[in-house]
Amino acid sequence: MTFSVAATAESIAAVPVSIPAPAVVSGSSAATEKGRCAGCSVRSKGLCAALPAEELPELSAASRTINLLSSTPVVLEGAEADSVFTVVSGMLKLYKTLPDGRQQITGFATAGDVIGLAVGEAYAYTAETVTASTVCRAPRSALHRLMERRPAVQARLLAMTSVELSAAQDQILLLGCKTAVERVASFLLALSRRSRPLPDGCPSVFLPMPKVDIGAYLGLRPETLSRVLRKLEDAGAITRLTNDRIRLDDAAALEATATLAA
Amino acid sequence: MTFSVAATAESIAAVPVSIPAPAVVSGSSAATEKGRCAGCSVRSKGLCAALPAEELPELSAASRTINLLSSTPVVLEGAEADSVFTVVSGMLKLYKTLPDGRQQITGFATAGDVIGLAVGEAYAYTAETVTASTVCRAPRSALHRLMERRPAVQARLLAMTSVELSAAQDQILLLGCKTAVERVASFLLALSRRSRPLPDGCPSVFLPMPKVDIGAYLGLRPETLSRVLRKLEDAGAITRLTNDRIRLDDAAALEATATLAA
DNA sequence: CGGCGATTTGACGTCGTTCAACGTACGTGG
DNA sequence: CCACGTACGTTGAACGACGTCAAATCGCCG
C-alpha cells in the first residue's frame, strides 16, 4: 500500500541533496545469484511475497538493486514505462504535475511498495525519493512473463492494486469533503496505525518528508498545515517532539476530529 | 472505467422515484440458458470481454439480470460484499459517506462497468442508480472460481482495476489542485471524449444526474457549479441546450481553462 | 559563529460556501 | 385546461476557511 511509514524507513537518515544524485547499482554481479533475492528484506512483502523459491534465481538475474540519495527522481510522469520498481528501504513521494507547476502528491511509498506500474506506455506519475532509499528495478517485460507463468503473481498484483484503489478513494473522500483539521487528523491517524508506539505507550508518527509535501498530499498549503498542527498541539491532542516526529497524546480526540468514514 | 456517459445510457429515460423501487429480476429461467449472456449488450465489454464462448452457459446460470428504477441502491457501503454487478444499461453513482452525512461521489458507472469489487468483506462504497438501469448480478464466489480457472479473466480484472486507479489519481489531482472552473471544464471535457458529437460537429455531454451529484463528484456545492456553468456560458464556451445536455461550443477554450495534466 | 533553507507566524485577500429567496419544470388533481 | 405542489436549479449577498504575501524564527551544516 502506497502510504505509511514502514519501520525500516525510520532508521534511514535523510541525506539532503539538491542535484540529482549518483546512483549506486549493485546487480547480480555484486552478490551471489541466489542469495540476493533470497535474503532480501522485502522478500516477504509486495510482489515478491507471491514468488515461490524456485523463481528467485531468474528474478535475481533480471533485477538490479539501486541505492539513491534523497530528492532523486526514479520515474518521470509521461516517460516510457519500461521498468517497475520495488522499494526496499527509504521513502519516495509520488506526484502529478499540472502544466503551470502545481503539484499533487498522490502517495508516499515505503518498503515493499511497487512503483511504476502503468496502464499504457507512459508512467502516470513522477516518483522521487524523500529520504535516501534503496529500490529494486526489474524490466516490465520480465514482470509480464512472470505473471503469465505464475497466476499467483498476477493475483498478488491485483490484490495490491485493489488496495491502492481503495486508498485512492479514501483520499478522494478526504480531498472532496474534509476540512483542513479533519485532513490532518486523518493523516496522522492513518500513519500511526502503521508505526510502533513509543515506549510510553503513546502512538507517534515519523515524518521525514518536508511539510510542503505533506501539504501537497492533503491539498493544503504548508502555512495552513503549520497552523493546524499548532491548533492540535494547543488543544493537547499532539506534541511535536522534533521537526520530523509527532506524538499523538490523545488519539481519541483526533479520531473525533478526523470524521473517519462510516 | 467508472466514469463517462456511455451511448446506451442516453436512450434511457429517467424515471423519478423517491421510494426504493421494486426490482424486476429476469434470471436463467426467463431466457434460454445460452442465449442470455451470448446476446448481452455488454458481452464485449467489462469482465465479460475476457470470457470465451464456452464459459457462457455456466455464467448465465450463475448470474441474474435486474431492472431497477432510478434512485435505487444496489450495494451499500459497509455491507457484506457477497455479489458483484455489471452495469448493462443506465447510470449509477458510487459514493462514500461521512458520519455527519457529507457525501463524496467517487464515480459514475455506465454500461460495462463492474460494481461491488471489494478488498475485504465489505463494500467500500454505496452504489445507487441515477437513471433507470439494468445490472447483472453474480455471486462473488463465482467470480473467484472463474478467475482461478481463467487467468485471462483475472488479467482483465487487473487491467480494469488499474484503469480505475489511474482515474482515481486524476481525480485526486483535480480535487487537490484545481479551482472550481478548472474542475468543471475538466469534467465536461472528460465526458465529451466518451460521447458522440452533435450533428453540427460540436461535442456535447449528457448529464442525467442532478446537479448536486455533479457537485458532489467535483467537490463543489451545487450553487458553485451553477455559477461556474453560467460563467462558461457567458464566455461562449458552452451552451445549455436543456437541463441535462450541454454543448461544448469552444472545446479549445475549455481545455485552456481545464489545466489538464501534463 | 554564520548562512541558508525550512518552518512558523501575522496581516490581509479571495474563492467558494452558506443562507435565503426566487424561478422553473414536471406531475397531480381539480 | 389550468391551478397547485414539490423538487430541482438559479441568483444574490454576506460570511468564513483557506490561500497569499511578507517577515521572523528555527534548525541544520559548514
XYZ file of C-alpha atoms (C1' of nucleotides) in Angstrom:
584
model
C 0.000 0.000 0.000
C 1.392 3.303 -1.076
C 1.250 5.230 2.073
C 2.503 4.606 5.537
C 5.876 4.925 7.113
C 7.368 1.484 7.437
C 9.615 0.706 10.368
C 12.616 0.270 8.120
C 12.243 3.777 6.801
C 12.656 5.252 10.244
C 16.256 4.167 10.531
C 17.266 5.847 7.296
C 18.799 9.246 7.749
C 17.782 11.815 5.180
C 20.706 12.966 3.068
C 19.883 16.377 1.640
C 20.953 16.666 -1.952
C 19.740 19.239 -4.396
C 21.316 17.906 -7.548
C 20.177 14.561 -8.986
C 22.390 12.155 -7.146
C 24.739 9.497 -8.434
C 23.154 6.074 -8.246
C 24.992 3.102 -6.865
C 23.963 -0.063 -8.643
C 24.544 -3.468 -7.184
C 23.363 -6.006 -9.698
C 23.609 -9.719 -9.975
C 27.366 -9.448 -10.275
C 27.655 -7.875 -6.844
C 26.290 -10.798 -4.851
C 25.687 -14.481 -5.192
C 22.944 -15.074 -7.727
C 20.611 -16.965 -5.453
C 21.374 -15.132 -2.279
C 20.446 -11.648 -3.389
C 16.683 -12.064 -3.654
C 16.513 -14.882 -1.108
C 17.977 -12.710 1.606
C 16.171 -9.521 0.630
C 14.442 -7.605 3.396
C 11.275 -7.259 1.324
C 11.250 -10.876 0.189
C 8.044 -11.417 2.169
C 6.395 -8.189 1.037
C 4.914 -6.702 -2.077
C 5.008 -8.728 -5.247
C 7.861 -10.918 -4.079
C 5.658 -12.465 -1.412
C 3.846 -14.315 -4.207
C 7.039 -15.817 -5.586
C 7.986 -19.424 -4.933
C 11.639 -20.042 -4.052
C 12.423 -21.603 -7.420
C 11.740 -18.305 -9.189
C 14.385 -16.463 -7.207
C 17.408 -17.186 -9.388
C 15.747 -15.879 -12.508
C 14.400 -12.879 -10.678
C 17.810 -12.088 -9.236
C 19.220 -12.220 -12.739
C 16.586 -9.857 -14.102
C 16.592 -7.290 -11.322
C 19.046 -4.727 -10.014
C 19.256 -3.063 -6.630
C 19.852 0.672 -6.702
C 20.854 2.942 -3.832
C 19.649 6.509 -4.099
C 20.218 9.710 -2.149
C 17.268 11.888 -1.243
C 15.470 14.104 -3.782
C 16.342 11.768 -6.627
C 13.728 11.051 -9.296
C 13.092 7.373 -10.039
C 10.326 7.532 -12.639
C 9.049 10.566 -14.527
C 5.416 11.245 -15.375
C 4.917 10.757 -19.091
C 8.178 8.899 -19.696
C 8.169 5.469 -21.288
C 7.249 2.926 -18.634
C 9.811 0.225 -19.259
C 10.654 -0.697 -15.682
C 8.927 -1.442 -12.406
C 10.496 -0.800 -9.019
C 10.077 -2.280 -5.581
C 11.021 -0.099 -2.649
C 13.499 -1.931 -0.416
C 14.064 0.842 2.106
C 13.537 4.559 2.485
C 10.615 6.656 1.327
C 9.507 8.068 -2.005
C 6.825 10.565 -2.933
C 4.584 10.016 -5.957
C 3.120 13.092 -7.582
C 1.395 14.528 -10.606
C 2.122 17.955 -12.031
C -0.112 20.471 -13.805
C 1.305 22.485 -16.713
C 1.603 25.585 -14.538
C 3.651 23.758 -11.931
C 1.085 22.914 -9.288
C 1.818 19.510 -7.830
C -0.407 16.960 -6.154
C 1.237 14.161 -4.216
C -0.832 11.020 -4.691
C 1.034 8.881 -2.190
C 4.183 8.006 -0.323
C 5.870 4.677 -0.989
C 7.839 2.669 1.572
C 9.419 -0.779 1.865
C 7.504 -3.376 -0.127
C 5.568 -0.924 -2.262
C 5.729 -1.287 -6.016
C 6.301 1.782 -8.174
C 5.951 2.345 -11.880
C 3.068 0.102 -12.831
C 1.444 1.754 -15.815
C -1.730 1.150 -17.742
C -0.381 2.347 -21.068
C 3.088 3.099 -22.288
C 3.848 6.013 -20.003
C 4.226 6.431 -16.256
C 1.191 8.143 -14.748
C 3.170 9.957 -12.080
C 6.634 11.014 -11.009
C 8.327 9.171 -8.171
C 11.145 10.806 -6.245
C 12.995 9.849 -3.085
C 12.336 11.930 0.015
C 14.963 10.112 2.052
C 17.942 8.102 0.958
C 16.378 4.926 -0.412
C 17.067 1.582 -1.956
C 14.897 0.337 -4.780
C 14.926 -2.801 -6.877
C 14.459 -2.401 -10.586
C 13.089 -5.004 -12.974
C 12.130 -4.718 -16.625
C 8.415 -4.522 -17.240
C 8.671 -7.376 -19.710
C 10.082 -9.652 -17.007
C 7.091 -8.916 -14.798
C 4.733 -9.721 -17.651
C 6.435 -13.014 -18.329
C 6.390 -13.845 -14.659
C 2.665 -13.122 -14.439
C 1.911 -15.379 -17.369
C 3.885 -18.189 -15.792
C 2.610 -17.629 -12.260
C -1.032 -16.702 -11.807
C -0.289 -16.216 -8.115
C 1.868 -13.211 -9.023
C -0.963 -11.753 -11.043
C -3.341 -12.385 -8.173
C -0.975 -10.639 -5.824
C -0.670 -7.675 -8.156
C -4.443 -7.491 -8.423
C -4.766 -7.509 -4.648
C -2.173 -4.770 -4.276
C -3.786 -2.652 -6.978
C -7.189 -3.086 -5.358
C -5.846 -1.919 -2.023
C -4.285 1.093 -3.747
C -7.578 1.871 -5.431
C -9.370 1.720 -2.131
C -6.784 4.040 -0.586
C -7.147 6.422 -3.521
C -10.903 6.550 -2.980
C -10.369 7.322 0.679
C -8.117 10.157 -0.412
C -10.818 11.405 -2.788
C -13.210 11.476 0.159
C -10.640 13.376 2.182
C -9.938 15.942 -0.526
C -13.541 16.377 -1.608
C -15.250 16.623 1.759
C -12.978 17.221 4.687
C -11.770 20.440 6.277
C -8.115 21.184 6.944
C -8.207 19.941 10.548
C -10.025 16.789 9.532
C -7.474 16.088 6.809
C -4.512 16.456 9.139
C -6.122 14.356 11.878
C -6.960 11.621 9.353
C -3.419 11.711 8.038
C -1.798 11.425 11.461
C -4.071 8.576 12.469
C -3.508 6.692 9.229
C 0.238 6.956 9.715
C 0.095 5.990 13.364
C -1.654 2.724 12.554
C 1.447 1.610 10.713
C 4.099 2.557 13.213
C 5.090 1.258 16.582
C 4.008 3.210 19.687
C 6.608 4.989 21.817
C 7.983 3.331 24.981
C 5.426 5.315 26.985
C 2.594 3.719 25.009
C 1.633 6.818 23.036
C 1.404 6.331 19.283
C 3.730 8.505 17.276
C 4.425 9.221 13.640
C 7.627 9.838 11.757
C 7.503 12.500 9.049
C 10.756 12.512 7.085
C 9.231 14.490 4.210
C 9.139 18.307 4.171
C 5.933 19.961 5.340
C 5.261 21.269 1.877
C 4.982 17.661 0.700
C 2.553 16.724 3.423
C 0.539 19.746 2.375
C 0.684 18.731 -1.265
C -0.630 15.322 -0.250
C -3.515 16.738 1.784
C -4.416 19.520 -0.630
C -3.212 22.230 1.766
C -0.540 24.940 1.791
C 2.344 24.464 4.215
C 1.204 27.567 6.115
C -2.210 26.045 6.672
C -0.670 22.757 7.764
C 1.533 24.582 10.241
C -1.430 26.459 11.702
C -3.480 23.276 12.018
C -0.652 21.437 13.767
C -0.313 24.313 16.185
C -4.030 24.233 16.888
C -3.917 20.492 17.554
C -0.919 20.973 19.808
C -2.625 23.780 21.755
C -5.651 21.516 22.146
C -3.412 18.885 23.725
C -4.020 16.294 21.030
C -0.425 16.099 19.812
C 3.115 17.061 20.788
C 5.823 17.938 18.315
C 8.842 16.072 19.652
C 11.189 17.058 16.844
C 10.650 18.571 13.448
C 10.029 15.133 11.991
C 8.282 13.291 14.812
C 4.883 13.887 16.377
C 3.427 12.139 19.397
C -0.327 11.516 19.421
C -1.247 12.280 23.013
C -4.984 11.998 22.515
C -5.768 9.646 19.659
C -9.434 9.562 20.638
C -9.731 13.316 20.244
C -8.005 13.071 16.880
C -10.437 10.415 15.731
C -13.310 12.608 16.785
C -11.995 15.488 14.687
C -10.997 13.268 11.771
C -14.610 12.372 10.912
C -13.473 8.972 9.670
C -15.555 7.302 7.001
C -18.527 5.292 8.215
C -13.815 2.690 -16.412
C -16.132 4.126 -13.859
C -16.927 7.429 -15.353
C -18.270 8.513 -18.652
C -21.719 8.515 -20.095
C -21.996 5.610 -22.467
C -24.148 5.896 -25.543
C -26.585 3.311 -24.285
C -27.302 5.364 -21.217
C -28.529 8.257 -23.305
C -31.558 6.386 -24.532
C -32.766 5.526 -21.057
C -35.361 7.917 -19.727
C -35.043 8.801 -16.083
C -37.974 7.585 -14.043
C -38.266 9.730 -10.938
C -38.966 7.616 -7.904
C -38.356 8.613 -4.329
C -39.066 5.285 -2.652
C -36.743 2.314 -3.213
C -38.196 0.747 -6.289
C -39.367 -2.797 -6.929
C -36.784 -4.801 -8.814
C -37.655 -6.918 -11.776
C -35.463 -9.983 -11.955
C -35.014 -11.980 -15.105
C -32.782 -14.901 -14.312
C -31.815 -18.010 -16.171
C -35.402 -19.149 -16.146
C -36.508 -16.119 -18.110
C -34.461 -16.792 -21.227
C -32.684 -19.602 -22.982
C -29.622 -20.600 -20.969
C -27.082 -19.994 -23.659
C -28.722 -17.046 -25.286
C -28.894 -14.747 -22.337
C -25.220 -13.975 -21.919
C -24.385 -14.639 -25.575
C -26.754 -11.948 -26.740
C -25.999 -9.478 -23.958
C -25.295 -5.904 -24.997
C -22.218 -5.767 -22.756
C -20.885 -9.154 -23.843
C -17.898 -7.429 -25.420
C -17.303 -5.069 -22.517
C -16.081 -5.214 -18.983
C -15.189 -8.546 -17.497
C -17.271 -10.494 -19.994
C -14.941 -9.453 -22.805
C -12.371 -11.841 -21.349
C -14.739 -14.810 -21.405
C -14.510 -17.489 -24.070
C -17.810 -18.648 -25.525
C -17.709 -21.957 -23.710
C -17.979 -20.240 -20.344
C -21.242 -18.571 -21.224
C -23.639 -21.319 -20.165
C -22.215 -21.544 -16.665
C -22.105 -17.788 -16.360
C -25.691 -17.490 -17.448
C -26.647 -19.998 -14.805
C -24.802 -18.109 -12.071
C -25.933 -14.590 -12.927
C -29.219 -12.721 -12.819
C -30.289 -9.620 -14.700
C -32.068 -6.999 -12.620
C -34.027 -3.977 -13.825
C -34.041 -1.008 -11.487
C -35.822 2.331 -11.379
C -33.862 5.473 -10.594
C -32.634 6.321 -7.071
C -32.406 2.662 -6.128
C -29.454 1.453 -4.053
C -27.577 -1.557 -5.413
C -24.772 -2.004 -2.910
C -24.360 -0.341 0.471
C -21.075 0.879 1.924
C -20.084 -1.400 4.767
C -22.478 -4.217 3.892
C -21.188 -7.728 3.286
C -19.751 -7.883 -0.219
C -21.222 -11.128 -1.479
C -22.069 -10.100 -5.032
C -20.535 -8.277 -7.953
C -22.565 -6.408 -10.540
C -22.035 -5.469 -14.150
C -23.925 -2.463 -15.450
C -25.869 -3.415 -18.575
C -27.563 -0.066 -19.162
C -28.315 3.162 -17.349
C -26.145 5.044 -14.912
C -25.232 4.619 -11.271
C -23.418 6.865 -8.829
C -20.840 5.494 -6.409
C -20.299 7.397 -3.208
C -18.830 7.364 0.261
C -20.491 8.949 3.266
C -19.034 10.596 6.358
C -20.721 10.045 9.738
C -22.230 13.536 9.635
C -23.837 12.943 6.262
C -21.403 14.606 3.880
C -21.134 12.587 0.696
C -18.389 12.295 -1.870
C -19.209 10.709 -5.192
C -16.200 8.717 -6.342
C -17.511 7.881 -9.778
C -20.372 7.238 -12.133
C -20.810 3.764 -13.612
C -22.254 3.036 -17.046
C -22.654 0.066 -19.383
C -19.812 -2.422 -18.982
C -18.581 -1.110 -15.660
C -18.228 -3.545 -12.783
C -19.550 -2.602 -9.355
C -19.018 -4.129 -5.951
C -15.484 -5.424 -6.121
C -14.205 -5.325 -2.566
C -10.816 -5.833 -0.996
C -12.132 -7.205 2.254
C -15.525 -8.445 3.317
C -17.418 -5.190 2.994
C -18.293 -2.900 0.103
C -16.150 0.227 0.152
C -18.869 2.473 -1.254
C -22.582 2.759 -1.909
C -23.869 2.393 -5.469
C -27.235 3.810 -6.433
C -28.987 4.249 -9.759
C -29.342 7.787 -11.081
C -31.423 6.697 -14.053
C -33.472 3.559 -14.605
C -30.828 0.897 -15.069
C -30.231 -2.754 -15.734
C -27.491 -4.584 -13.859
C -26.294 -8.159 -13.898
C -25.607 -9.768 -10.562
C -23.229 -12.649 -9.928
C -22.046 -14.174 -6.657
C -18.562 -13.167 -5.647
C -17.616 -16.822 -5.242
C -18.474 -17.492 -8.877
C -16.127 -14.721 -9.965
C -13.350 -16.151 -7.819
C -13.820 -19.617 -9.282
C -13.873 -18.177 -12.772
C -10.633 -16.286 -12.157
C -8.885 -19.413 -10.923
C -9.991 -21.301 -13.983
C -9.322 -18.489 -16.449
C -6.227 -16.351 -15.926
C -7.471 -14.144 -18.758
C -10.377 -13.060 -16.564
C -8.004 -12.172 -13.785
C -5.838 -10.283 -16.250
C -8.886 -8.382 -17.449
C -9.898 -7.533 -13.913
C -6.386 -6.321 -13.198
C -6.465 -4.119 -16.276
C -9.837 -2.655 -15.329
C -8.734 -2.033 -11.752
C -5.554 -0.353 -12.978
C -7.542 1.968 -15.214
C -9.814 2.805 -12.277
C -6.797 3.515 -10.126
C -5.417 5.821 -12.739
C -8.751 7.628 -12.983
C -8.882 7.917 -9.202
C -5.458 9.531 -9.203
C -6.585 12.004 -11.837
C -9.498 12.826 -9.589
C -7.122 13.308 -6.651
C -5.213 15.802 -8.789
C -8.451 17.552 -9.659
C -9.670 17.757 -6.070
C -6.311 18.646 -4.578
C -5.132 21.297 -7.033
C -7.763 22.652 -9.354
C -10.100 25.611 -8.999
C -13.847 25.364 -9.489
C -13.745 26.439 -13.156
C -10.898 24.069 -13.879
C -12.787 21.196 -12.289
C -15.921 21.803 -14.299
C -14.016 22.244 -17.551
C -12.069 19.037 -16.913
C -15.286 17.218 -16.144
C -17.058 18.368 -19.292
C -14.089 17.514 -21.478
C -13.677 14.071 -19.916
C -17.333 13.339 -20.562
C -17.251 14.693 -24.095
C -14.444 12.326 -25.054
C -16.805 9.431 -24.476
C -19.838 10.686 -26.300
C -20.672 11.282 -29.902
C -20.626 14.866 -31.260
C -23.858 16.574 -32.315
C -24.888 16.633 -35.985
C -23.356 20.104 -36.257
C -19.991 18.681 -35.213
C -19.914 20.250 -31.762
C -19.178 17.859 -28.917
C -21.878 17.629 -26.290
C -22.388 15.914 -22.980
C -25.424 14.286 -21.413
C -25.904 14.844 -17.694
C -28.758 12.700 -16.423
C -27.691 13.101 -12.797
C -28.855 16.015 -10.629
C -26.506 18.976 -10.336
C -25.952 18.249 -6.674
C -24.411 14.925 -7.688
C -22.066 16.528 -10.182
C -21.072 18.892 -7.424
C -20.504 16.029 -5.011
C -18.249 14.433 -7.609
C -16.216 17.588 -8.180
C -16.040 18.636 -4.555
C -18.280 21.673 -5.146
C -21.667 22.892 -3.941
C -24.484 22.955 -6.491
C -24.589 26.759 -6.219
C -20.946 26.993 -7.190
C -21.469 24.603 -10.091
C -24.374 26.689 -11.308
C -22.341 29.875 -11.167
C -19.413 28.283 -12.985
C -21.635 26.944 -15.743
C -23.130 30.379 -16.160
C -19.678 31.915 -16.381
C -18.629 29.394 -19.042
C -21.833 30.055 -20.940
C -21.350 33.833 -20.785
C -17.817 33.313 -22.057
C -19.202 31.462 -25.052
C -17.506 28.170 -24.216
C -20.702 26.176 -23.706
C -24.442 26.312 -24.368
C -27.026 24.715 -22.118
C -29.369 23.081 -24.601
C -31.614 21.508 -21.994
C -31.226 20.934 -18.290
C -29.417 17.672 -18.933
C -27.457 18.424 -22.091
C -24.618 20.854 -22.676
C -22.982 21.687 -25.961
C -19.261 22.442 -25.946
C -19.005 25.316 -28.388
C -15.358 26.036 -27.737
C -13.567 22.904 -26.639
C -10.196 24.575 -27.098
C -11.107 27.325 -24.650
C -12.309 24.697 -22.206
C -9.044 22.817 -22.478
C -7.165 26.013 -21.823
C -9.122 26.614 -18.623
C -9.059 22.951 -17.577
C -5.278 22.960 -16.994
C -5.145 19.313 -17.993
C -2.404 17.185 -16.508
C 0.918 17.292 -18.332
C 29.669 31.575 14.511
C 27.470 32.324 10.092
C 24.423 31.217 6.341
C 20.744 29.140 4.076
C 16.594 26.676 3.546
C 12.542 25.031 6.011
C 9.074 26.278 9.112
C 6.254 29.372 11.598
C 3.615 33.449 12.382
C 0.892 37.518 11.222
C -1.972 40.502 8.203
C -4.784 40.533 4.517
C -7.225 38.913 0.238
C -10.034 35.690 -2.267
C -12.649 31.881 -3.674
C -16.047 29.008 -2.560
C -19.648 28.287 0.919
C -23.768 29.450 3.371
C -28.228 31.090 3.784
C -32.169 32.736 1.782
C -35.206 33.927 -1.881
C -36.777 33.260 -6.362
C -37.514 30.744 -10.751
C -38.541 26.636 -13.360
C -40.086 22.033 -14.776
C -42.946 18.492 -14.143
C -46.739 15.746 -12.217
C -51.126 15.814 -9.909
C -55.702 16.851 -9.102
C -59.443 19.941 -9.512
C -57.133 23.096 -19.301
C -55.283 25.233 -15.662
C -54.079 25.766 -10.578
C -51.180 23.887 -7.401
C -47.286 21.348 -5.082
C -42.834 19.674 -4.907
C -38.166 19.081 -6.143
C -34.543 20.939 -8.521
C -31.983 24.761 -10.189
C -30.525 29.597 -10.158
C -29.325 34.002 -8.274
C -27.848 37.372 -4.779
C -25.493 38.924 -0.551
C -22.691 38.054 3.455
C -19.540 35.085 5.631
C -15.659 32.135 6.590
C -11.917 28.953 5.606
C -8.034 28.689 3.366
C -4.595 30.965 0.371
C -1.244 34.643 -0.436
C 2.333 37.605 0.763
C 5.830 39.069 3.755
C 8.647 38.849 7.724
C 10.529 36.491 11.715
C 12.334 32.310 13.656
C 14.151 27.782 13.774
C 17.223 24.125 12.612
C 20.902 22.137 10.380
C 25.590 22.162 8.378
C 29.621 24.134 7.098
